Amino acid sequence: MKRAVMRTDRYFEIGKVDNRLFGSFLEHMGRAVYEGIYQPESDFADENGIRTDTSALIREMGVSTVRYPGGNFVSAYNWEDGVGPREKRPVRLEAAWQNLEDNSFGTNEFAEWSVKNGIIPMMAVNLGTRGVDAAKNLLEYCNFPGGTYYSDLRIKHGFARPHNIKLWCLGNEMDGPWQIGHRDADDYASLAAQTAKVMKDIDPEIELVACGSAGSGMATFGKWDATVAMRCMKYIDYVSMHAYFDNRNRTPEDTSDYLAHALAFEEQIKSVIACCDYASAVNKTKKRINLSIDEWNAVYRPHGKLPADVRWTKAPHQIEDVYNLEDALLVGSLFMTMFNHADRVKISCLAQLVNVIAPIMTSDKGAWRQTIFYPFMYCSRYGKGTALQSCVECEKYDSKHYSDVPYIFSSVIFDDDNGRLAVFIMNRDLEEDCILESDLRQFENYAVERHIAVGGDDIKAVNSEQITDAVRGKDRPAGSTLDESILRSVIEKHSFNVILLKRQNKTI
Ligand code: AHR
């Protein structure tokens, strides 16, 4: 068994964890919206056609924010198609994903669904085929109380009260050559700044996310982010970051490398922060643009074209990746990385929410949890409070793309108000368990409340409609003990752990 030491300090704060870090993403694509969220003919549908089984799992998972309607989809979307009487809504060829889009679910349904599920809506505007005008009209439709053309149209459509959507994305992945209406950095930055200005004039309370580069592997990465931050500095609050980690064609030997991807994720976060801060310096402003990591996940299948036999059909099965334990570990470690940058990463959206590269899957018989559901759920439940600095002394390894990868990875969240400390630990070791001693000397009068682990012998284990719980979180009552502020834990090989400590009431 290996040994490691973790140290943390309650006064070395990184930053408060923004509740919007526990976001997800719902795109009109495949079976995400149709059959995932909305399916009037389903046995599980409520009177509005919303799948209640999916909604229950979304609430259990603790999703705080949902980005909608895309993704690549938004870059050719006419929002007007999705409002008003359903029978009048047009059926369109959806060009980004080659689906048939009947627009039976649109802005109002999304806003209503968000309210019902306690979700903060994050709406994207089309800066691909459209621009300032459509964005400003959509904002007026959603947020203006009444007495204008678009606000009155919303009222006519049955929504007397404004939706008051306060978080908006200025397009999607606009440096990607695959993006409909793709632009170069200067073109996009100029369009985003003009759109942002008008939108903030209409509703000064909104927050805006401009597109950062679509990924760290893009030739445009870095320069694009800096250009956008520099030119939109006055109007935007966040630059987006997207990160997908490819798990296709992996041999078992590649697993150690795969589990180290949080290192690349962290590098990407630091680079985007550097671009934003460079823009602040050049603009001679104290304003800081923060990060919205509004698409991230593990992926297996390429996001390419649909096979001809299902092209232009409604809700085809599209990139419905099946996740295993190693993907759950990766997702846990990416969350921990974001906790460790809680001062600058304020929003994150696991891409996506239902059926399409998703933690939740549906069929006619019900909804079930994929492996990646669990780390998300534990992070959203227990990752509330202030992220503290922590450091680990442990053995390290080299893999295909990384060197000096620590076997043990930590992040710590302290919720002073509720007297709870959550210690998140991931063990990347594929062979050995680890005895971890955590020095919590500034946390007197605490007791171990729970030690939960997502792990198991088979790192390739998956959940399915038939076996829904091959991978899940399990309580390890004897996993951790606390003695004189030293927490001793046995961290099993390839596992993601949350150790909860609770402040004890002092008896006088
Ligand atoms: O999540 C699937 C797609 O991945 C999104 O539409 C796009 O933004 C990204 O490339």
XYZ file of C-alpha atoms and ligand atoms in Angstrom:
518
model
C 0.000 0.000 0.000
C 1.316 3.459 -0.851
C 1.341 6.321 1.623
C 0.588 10.007 1.126
C 0.126 13.167 3.163
C -2.310 15.989 2.443
C -2.149 19.400 4.088
C -4.742 22.135 3.988
C -5.204 25.473 5.722
C -8.526 27.053 6.595
C -7.157 30.582 6.115
C -5.661 29.961 2.665
C -8.796 30.507 0.688
C -8.953 30.089 -3.082
C -12.453 31.474 -3.443
C -16.109 30.796 -2.867
C -17.514 28.062 -5.066
C -20.118 29.609 -7.357
C -23.282 27.516 -7.376
C -23.336 27.798 -11.169
C -20.333 25.481 -11.307
C -22.844 22.642 -11.141
C -24.351 23.387 -14.530
C -25.126 21.256 -17.537
C -26.007 21.708 -21.163
C -29.134 20.911 -23.163
C -28.870 21.134 -26.926
C -31.404 20.466 -29.648
C -29.561 17.416 -30.868
C -30.367 13.722 -31.053
C -32.564 12.657 -28.138
C -31.460 15.372 -25.709
C -34.549 17.586 -25.803
C -37.000 15.251 -27.552
C -37.301 11.955 -25.616
C -34.877 13.261 -22.997
C -36.706 16.239 -21.539
C -39.870 16.572 -23.572
C -41.962 13.614 -24.751
C -45.715 14.162 -24.521
C -46.468 10.556 -25.540
C -44.295 9.075 -22.770
C -45.870 7.325 -19.750
C -43.668 9.580 -17.637
C -44.821 12.875 -19.150
C -46.665 15.491 -17.113
C -49.494 17.647 -18.490
C -46.921 19.768 -20.359
C -45.189 16.810 -21.975
C -42.159 17.073 -19.660
C -40.603 13.776 -18.594
C -40.929 13.670 -14.830
C -38.502 10.748 -14.459
C -35.733 12.812 -16.080
C -36.623 15.865 -13.994
C -36.360 13.795 -10.803
C -32.850 12.631 -11.725
C -31.780 16.157 -12.690
C -32.840 17.356 -9.255
C -31.112 14.417 -7.559
C -27.939 15.205 -9.482
C -28.098 18.792 -8.197
C -27.936 20.600 -11.537
C -27.962 24.349 -10.860
C -27.748 25.883 -14.324
C -28.571 24.721 -17.854
C -27.164 26.197 -21.051
C -29.604 26.094 -23.997
C -30.357 25.658 -26.968
C -26.805 24.956 -28.237
C -24.033 24.282 -29.006
C -23.595 24.112 -32.736
C -27.388 24.090 -33.042
C -27.711 27.707 -31.967
C -25.626 28.984 -34.873
C -28.451 28.408 -37.358
C -31.419 28.697 -34.999
C -34.295 31.098 -35.498
C -35.664 31.523 -32.001
C -38.967 32.780 -33.455
C -39.599 29.245 -34.828
C -39.896 27.879 -31.307
C -42.479 30.244 -29.793
C -46.225 30.674 -30.200
C -48.890 28.081 -31.013
C -47.258 24.704 -31.632
C -49.336 23.929 -34.699
C -47.920 27.010 -36.399
C -44.282 26.287 -35.634
C -42.262 25.353 -38.724
C -40.459 22.058 -39.260
C -36.867 22.762 -40.306
C -33.818 20.941 -41.537
C -31.465 21.403 -38.620
C -28.189 22.008 -40.364
C -25.635 21.578 -37.568
C -26.632 18.018 -36.659
C -28.787 16.969 -39.645
C -31.843 16.360 -37.469
C -35.429 17.212 -38.344
C -36.479 19.981 -35.958
C -40.214 20.456 -35.419
C -39.726 23.230 -32.855
C -42.310 21.765 -30.484
C -39.976 22.713 -27.617
C -38.601 26.251 -27.564
C -37.722 29.260 -25.435
C -40.908 29.409 -23.339
C -40.943 25.690 -22.637
C -37.279 25.859 -21.617
C -37.880 28.852 -19.332
C -40.896 27.153 -17.735
C -38.994 23.877 -17.285
C -36.090 25.760 -15.661
C -38.351 27.437 -13.108
C -40.065 24.130 -12.247
C -36.736 22.434 -11.642
C -35.073 25.314 -9.800
C -32.570 25.760 -12.622
C -30.825 28.998 -13.601
C -31.314 29.279 -17.370
C -28.311 30.188 -19.506
C -29.461 31.171 -22.969
C -27.284 31.326 -26.081
C -27.947 33.686 -29.001
C -27.244 32.906 -32.641
C -24.164 34.781 -33.858
C -23.667 32.376 -36.766
C -26.428 33.024 -39.296
C -27.892 35.959 -37.363
C -26.621 38.757 -35.165
C -27.394 41.870 -33.128
C -31.002 42.241 -34.218
C -32.185 38.700 -33.443
C -30.291 38.721 -30.131
C -31.811 41.994 -29.001
C -35.310 40.867 -29.995
C -34.946 37.596 -28.105
C -33.801 39.453 -25.001
C -36.741 41.849 -25.299
C -39.070 38.851 -25.715
C -37.664 37.121 -22.620
C -36.987 39.944 -20.198
C -38.965 43.094 -20.992
C -42.145 43.344 -18.890
C -44.529 44.524 -21.651
C -45.717 47.328 -23.923
C -43.279 46.592 -26.772
C -43.638 44.390 -29.841
C -41.656 41.387 -28.580
C -42.641 41.591 -24.906
C -46.291 41.791 -25.946
C -45.752 38.826 -28.253
C -44.550 36.800 -25.257
C -47.629 37.877 -23.314
C -49.808 36.879 -26.282
C -48.077 33.483 -26.212
C -49.302 32.973 -22.661
C -46.376 34.229 -20.573
C -47.495 37.391 -18.828
C -44.463 37.563 -16.585
C -41.009 38.076 -18.117
C -38.649 35.091 -17.899
C -35.893 37.320 -16.534
C -33.053 35.264 -17.949
C -29.866 36.785 -16.581
C -27.125 34.679 -18.127
C -26.468 34.813 -21.897
C -23.895 33.313 -24.257
C -22.800 35.281 -27.309
C -22.817 32.455 -29.855
C -20.979 29.142 -29.714
C -17.460 27.974 -30.631
C -17.133 30.620 -33.296
C -13.483 29.806 -34.110
C -14.456 26.250 -35.101
C -14.455 25.776 -38.892
C -17.415 23.400 -38.337
C -19.471 26.202 -36.866
C -22.194 27.587 -39.106
C -21.209 31.219 -39.651
C -17.702 30.644 -38.308
C -15.575 33.817 -38.172
C -12.079 35.013 -37.507
C -11.228 36.480 -34.105
C -11.554 40.141 -35.083
C -14.869 39.615 -36.867
C -16.319 37.669 -33.992
C -15.007 40.041 -31.331
C -16.510 43.006 -33.132
C -19.905 41.291 -33.555
C -19.876 40.031 -29.959
C -19.032 43.510 -28.608
C -21.804 45.173 -30.628
C -24.339 42.531 -29.587
C -23.235 42.713 -25.963
C -23.541 46.495 -25.881
C -27.142 46.458 -27.114
C -28.085 43.574 -24.835
C -26.682 45.309 -21.753
C -28.445 48.534 -22.756
C -31.746 46.637 -22.819
C -31.120 44.781 -19.560
C -28.119 46.010 -17.537
C -28.579 43.178 -15.046
C -27.626 40.417 -17.453
C -24.246 38.695 -17.477
C -22.599 37.833 -20.767
C -20.300 35.034 -21.860
C -18.239 35.578 -25.023
C -16.879 32.599 -26.948
C -13.374 31.613 -26.097
C -11.641 29.186 -28.385
C -13.416 25.854 -28.968
C -10.519 23.936 -27.453
C -6.879 23.976 -26.451
C -5.948 21.976 -29.570
C -7.238 24.686 -31.918
C -4.648 26.657 -33.902
C -6.539 29.748 -32.766
C -6.372 28.879 -29.034
C -4.954 31.676 -26.911
C -4.764 34.409 -29.500
C -8.501 34.114 -30.077
C -9.281 34.257 -26.344
C -7.042 37.279 -25.802
C -8.514 39.125 -28.819
C -12.082 38.490 -27.684
C -11.334 39.482 -24.081
C -9.514 42.620 -25.219
C -12.160 43.837 -27.618
C -15.195 42.900 -25.520
C -13.670 43.883 -22.161
C -16.210 46.607 -21.475
C -19.287 44.451 -21.957
C -18.593 40.835 -21.085
C -18.287 39.039 -17.769
C -16.937 35.677 -18.854
C -14.972 34.015 -21.615
C -16.039 30.460 -22.375
C -13.765 27.443 -22.344
C -14.628 24.025 -23.814
C -12.755 20.807 -23.029
C -13.624 17.300 -24.211
C -11.368 14.365 -23.364
C -11.314 11.592 -25.894
C -11.604 8.074 -24.541
C -11.998 6.294 -27.860
C -9.663 3.501 -29.001
C -8.043 3.261 -25.598
C -6.213 0.171 -24.502
C -6.212 -0.707 -20.793
C -2.585 0.525 -20.679
C -3.774 4.004 -21.608
C -5.889 4.360 -18.472
C -3.168 5.974 -16.345
C -2.749 8.561 -19.056
C -6.490 9.131 -19.304
C -6.779 9.654 -15.543
C -4.120 12.371 -15.766
C -6.125 14.617 -18.107
C -6.974 16.955 -15.236
C -3.413 18.248 -15.668
C -4.151 19.379 -19.218
C -7.497 20.780 -18.083
C -5.724 22.844 -15.442
C -3.177 24.119 -17.996
C -6.052 25.181 -20.236
C -7.770 27.001 -17.362
C -4.551 28.831 -16.509
C -3.998 29.812 -20.140
C -7.509 31.239 -20.569
C -7.163 33.149 -17.280
C -3.829 34.516 -18.559
C -5.509 35.700 -21.780
C -8.263 37.451 -19.812
C -5.750 39.097 -17.481
C -3.576 40.170 -20.397
C -6.668 41.897 -21.792
C -7.208 43.662 -18.450
C -3.609 44.854 -18.483
C -3.803 46.113 -22.047
C -7.117 47.841 -21.325
C -5.587 49.309 -18.146
C -8.530 48.165 -16.100
C -8.983 46.445 -12.761
C -11.928 44.537 -14.229
C -11.351 40.787 -14.345
C -13.092 38.551 -16.856
C -13.832 35.139 -15.360
C -14.275 31.721 -16.969
C -17.397 29.879 -17.993
C -16.382 26.299 -18.811
C -19.689 25.723 -20.506
C -18.890 22.443 -22.284
C -16.718 19.717 -20.782
C -16.853 15.945 -20.544
C -15.383 12.654 -21.688
C -16.315 11.602 -25.227
C -15.964 8.426 -27.248
C -17.572 9.035 -30.577
C -16.679 11.757 -33.054
C -19.296 14.498 -33.326
C -19.475 13.914 -37.084
C -22.277 13.570 -39.610
C -25.190 11.199 -39.058
C -25.446 8.023 -41.170
C -27.633 8.573 -44.236
C -30.488 6.325 -43.022
C -31.225 8.486 -39.985
C -30.266 11.866 -41.374
C -33.140 14.367 -41.284
C -35.187 12.393 -38.769
C -36.462 13.719 -35.468
C -34.535 12.720 -32.328
C -32.151 10.112 -33.781
C -29.790 8.285 -31.428
C -26.757 10.558 -31.701
C -23.455 10.367 -29.757
C -25.060 8.396 -26.923
C -21.764 7.486 -25.304
C -21.746 4.834 -22.596
C -19.540 5.839 -19.688
C -17.483 3.560 -17.459
C -15.759 3.936 -14.104
C -12.674 5.590 -15.565
C -14.894 8.271 -17.113
C -16.521 8.842 -13.727
C -13.065 9.267 -12.208
C -12.104 11.718 -14.924
C -15.274 13.755 -14.388
C -14.604 13.823 -10.638
C -11.050 15.009 -11.174
C -12.163 17.746 -13.582
C -14.625 19.019 -10.997
C -11.848 19.003 -8.375
C -9.661 21.012 -10.748
C -12.403 23.607 -11.106
C -12.788 23.765 -7.303
C -9.071 24.474 -7.125
C -9.645 27.481 -9.421
C -12.889 28.629 -7.807
C -11.627 32.219 -7.732
C -11.872 32.460 -11.533
C -14.011 29.560 -12.789
C -17.543 30.634 -11.994
C -19.737 28.644 -14.365
C -19.405 25.140 -15.722
C -21.728 22.999 -17.830
C -21.206 19.273 -18.121
C -21.953 18.545 -21.776
C -24.556 17.343 -22.023
C -27.471 16.537 -19.693
C -29.682 13.804 -21.172
C -29.024 11.047 -23.747
C -26.372 12.909 -25.767
C -22.948 12.389 -24.050
C -24.922 12.517 -20.853
C -25.098 11.464 -17.208
C -28.811 10.635 -17.602
C -30.258 8.236 -20.189
C -33.876 7.574 -21.078
C -35.929 4.919 -22.821
C -39.651 4.222 -22.989
C -39.263 2.299 -19.738
C -37.663 5.049 -17.675
C -34.498 7.011 -16.955
C -31.210 5.817 -15.432
C -27.905 7.156 -14.180
C -24.668 6.692 -16.080
C -21.429 6.387 -14.080
C -20.575 10.086 -14.470
C -23.813 11.003 -12.686
C -22.258 10.133 -9.322
C -19.174 12.388 -9.144
C -21.354 15.239 -10.391
C -23.944 14.576 -7.702
C -21.402 14.396 -4.889
C -19.596 17.518 -6.082
C -22.825 19.505 -6.320
C -24.037 18.281 -2.911
C -20.840 18.710 -0.975
C -18.812 21.177 -3.024
C -20.611 24.120 -1.448
C -18.588 26.688 0.451
C -15.086 28.069 0.065
C -12.370 26.189 -1.770
C -9.184 25.941 0.294
C -5.662 25.350 -0.873
C -4.397 21.857 -0.271
C -1.216 20.091 -1.205
C -0.318 16.445 -1.364
C 2.987 14.696 -0.851
C 2.837 11.391 -2.695
C 4.477 9.234 -5.331
C 4.184 10.310 -8.948
C 4.147 8.545 -12.312
C 4.819 9.255 -15.970
C 2.307 8.403 -18.703
C 2.072 8.795 -22.467
C 1.361 12.546 -22.391
C 2.185 13.563 -18.835
C 5.079 13.415 -16.432
C 5.133 13.704 -12.652
C 1.459 12.869 -12.257
C 0.606 12.662 -8.555
C -1.224 9.432 -7.718
C -3.264 11.291 -5.130
C -5.149 14.440 -6.047
C -7.074 16.615 -3.577
C -9.417 19.524 -3.236
C -11.032 20.819 -0.090
C -14.229 22.787 0.411
C -15.027 24.443 3.719
C -18.551 25.497 4.584
C -18.052 27.544 7.740
C -21.755 28.439 8.032
C -22.787 24.798 8.271
C -19.612 23.630 9.988
C -18.743 21.125 7.279
C -15.481 20.256 5.622
C -15.543 18.216 2.421
C -12.280 16.567 1.403
C -12.311 15.319 -2.193
C -9.623 12.748 -2.982
C -8.910 10.873 -6.170
C -6.517 7.931 -6.331
C -5.112 7.449 -9.840
C -3.218 4.326 -8.896
C -4.482 1.303 -10.840
C -2.787 -1.267 -8.615
C -2.581 -0.142 -5.012
C -4.704 1.422 -2.311
C -3.182 4.338 -0.435
C -3.060 5.310 3.218
C -3.607 9.035 3.277
C -2.955 11.190 6.312
C -4.600 14.596 6.068
C -3.336 17.260 8.382
C -6.429 19.179 9.496
C -4.871 20.837 12.521
C -6.938 24.007 12.159
C -10.162 22.063 12.323
C -10.632 21.218 15.948
C -13.823 19.614 17.195
C -14.678 17.950 13.957
C -15.802 14.362 13.446
C -15.963 12.168 10.372
C -19.524 12.137 9.112
C -19.202 10.021 5.958
C -16.652 8.604 3.589
C -18.172 7.972 0.175
C -16.255 6.383 -2.688
C -16.975 5.850 -6.365
C -14.724 2.956 -7.289
C -14.711 -0.800 -7.711
C -12.520 -3.556 -9.113
C -13.531 -3.212 -12.742
C -12.459 0.137 -14.137
C -14.314 -0.604 -17.378
C -17.627 -1.271 -15.573
C -20.635 0.566 -17.029
C -24.233 1.129 -15.987
C -27.016 0.175 -18.365
C -30.776 0.107 -18.487
C -30.630 -3.468 -17.171
C -27.849 -3.028 -14.606
C -28.263 0.502 -13.403
C -25.881 0.442 -10.445
C -22.693 -1.397 -11.434
C -20.948 1.895 -10.680
C -22.288 4.196 -7.967
C -21.179 5.908 -4.775
C -20.798 3.642 -1.778
C -20.402 4.489 1.883
C -17.173 3.293 3.475
C -17.925 3.542 7.198
C -14.438 2.379 8.164
C -12.701 4.318 5.384
C -11.615 7.315 7.484
C -10.890 8.056 11.122
C -9.963 11.321 12.788
C -7.579 11.551 15.683
C -6.158 14.809 17.049
C -7.008 16.574 13.785
C -5.196 13.986 11.680
C -7.571 12.320 9.260
C -6.446 8.808 8.336
C -8.089 7.370 5.258
C -7.650 4.325 3.133
C -8.166 5.467 -0.430
C -8.846 2.504 -2.656
C -7.118 2.158 -5.999
C -8.736 4.016 -8.923
C -11.408 5.732 -6.849
C -13.009 9.119 -6.337
C -13.743 9.905 -2.684
C -15.592 12.492 -0.647
C -14.817 12.555 3.051
C -17.208 14.709 5.035
C -16.350 16.137 8.420
C -18.802 17.912 10.649
C -18.107 20.441 13.388
C -19.254 19.140 16.759
C -21.204 21.308 19.163
C -18.998 22.116 22.100
C -20.477 21.065 25.428
C -19.806 23.593 28.162
O -21.802 18.960 -27.231
C -21.767 18.671 -28.591
C -21.109 19.757 -29.414
O -19.748 19.864 -29.077
C -21.633 21.157 -29.224
O -22.760 21.415 -29.982
C -20.488 21.996 -29.710
O -20.482 23.267 -29.121
C -19.269 21.166 -29.390
O -18.383 21.101 -30.442
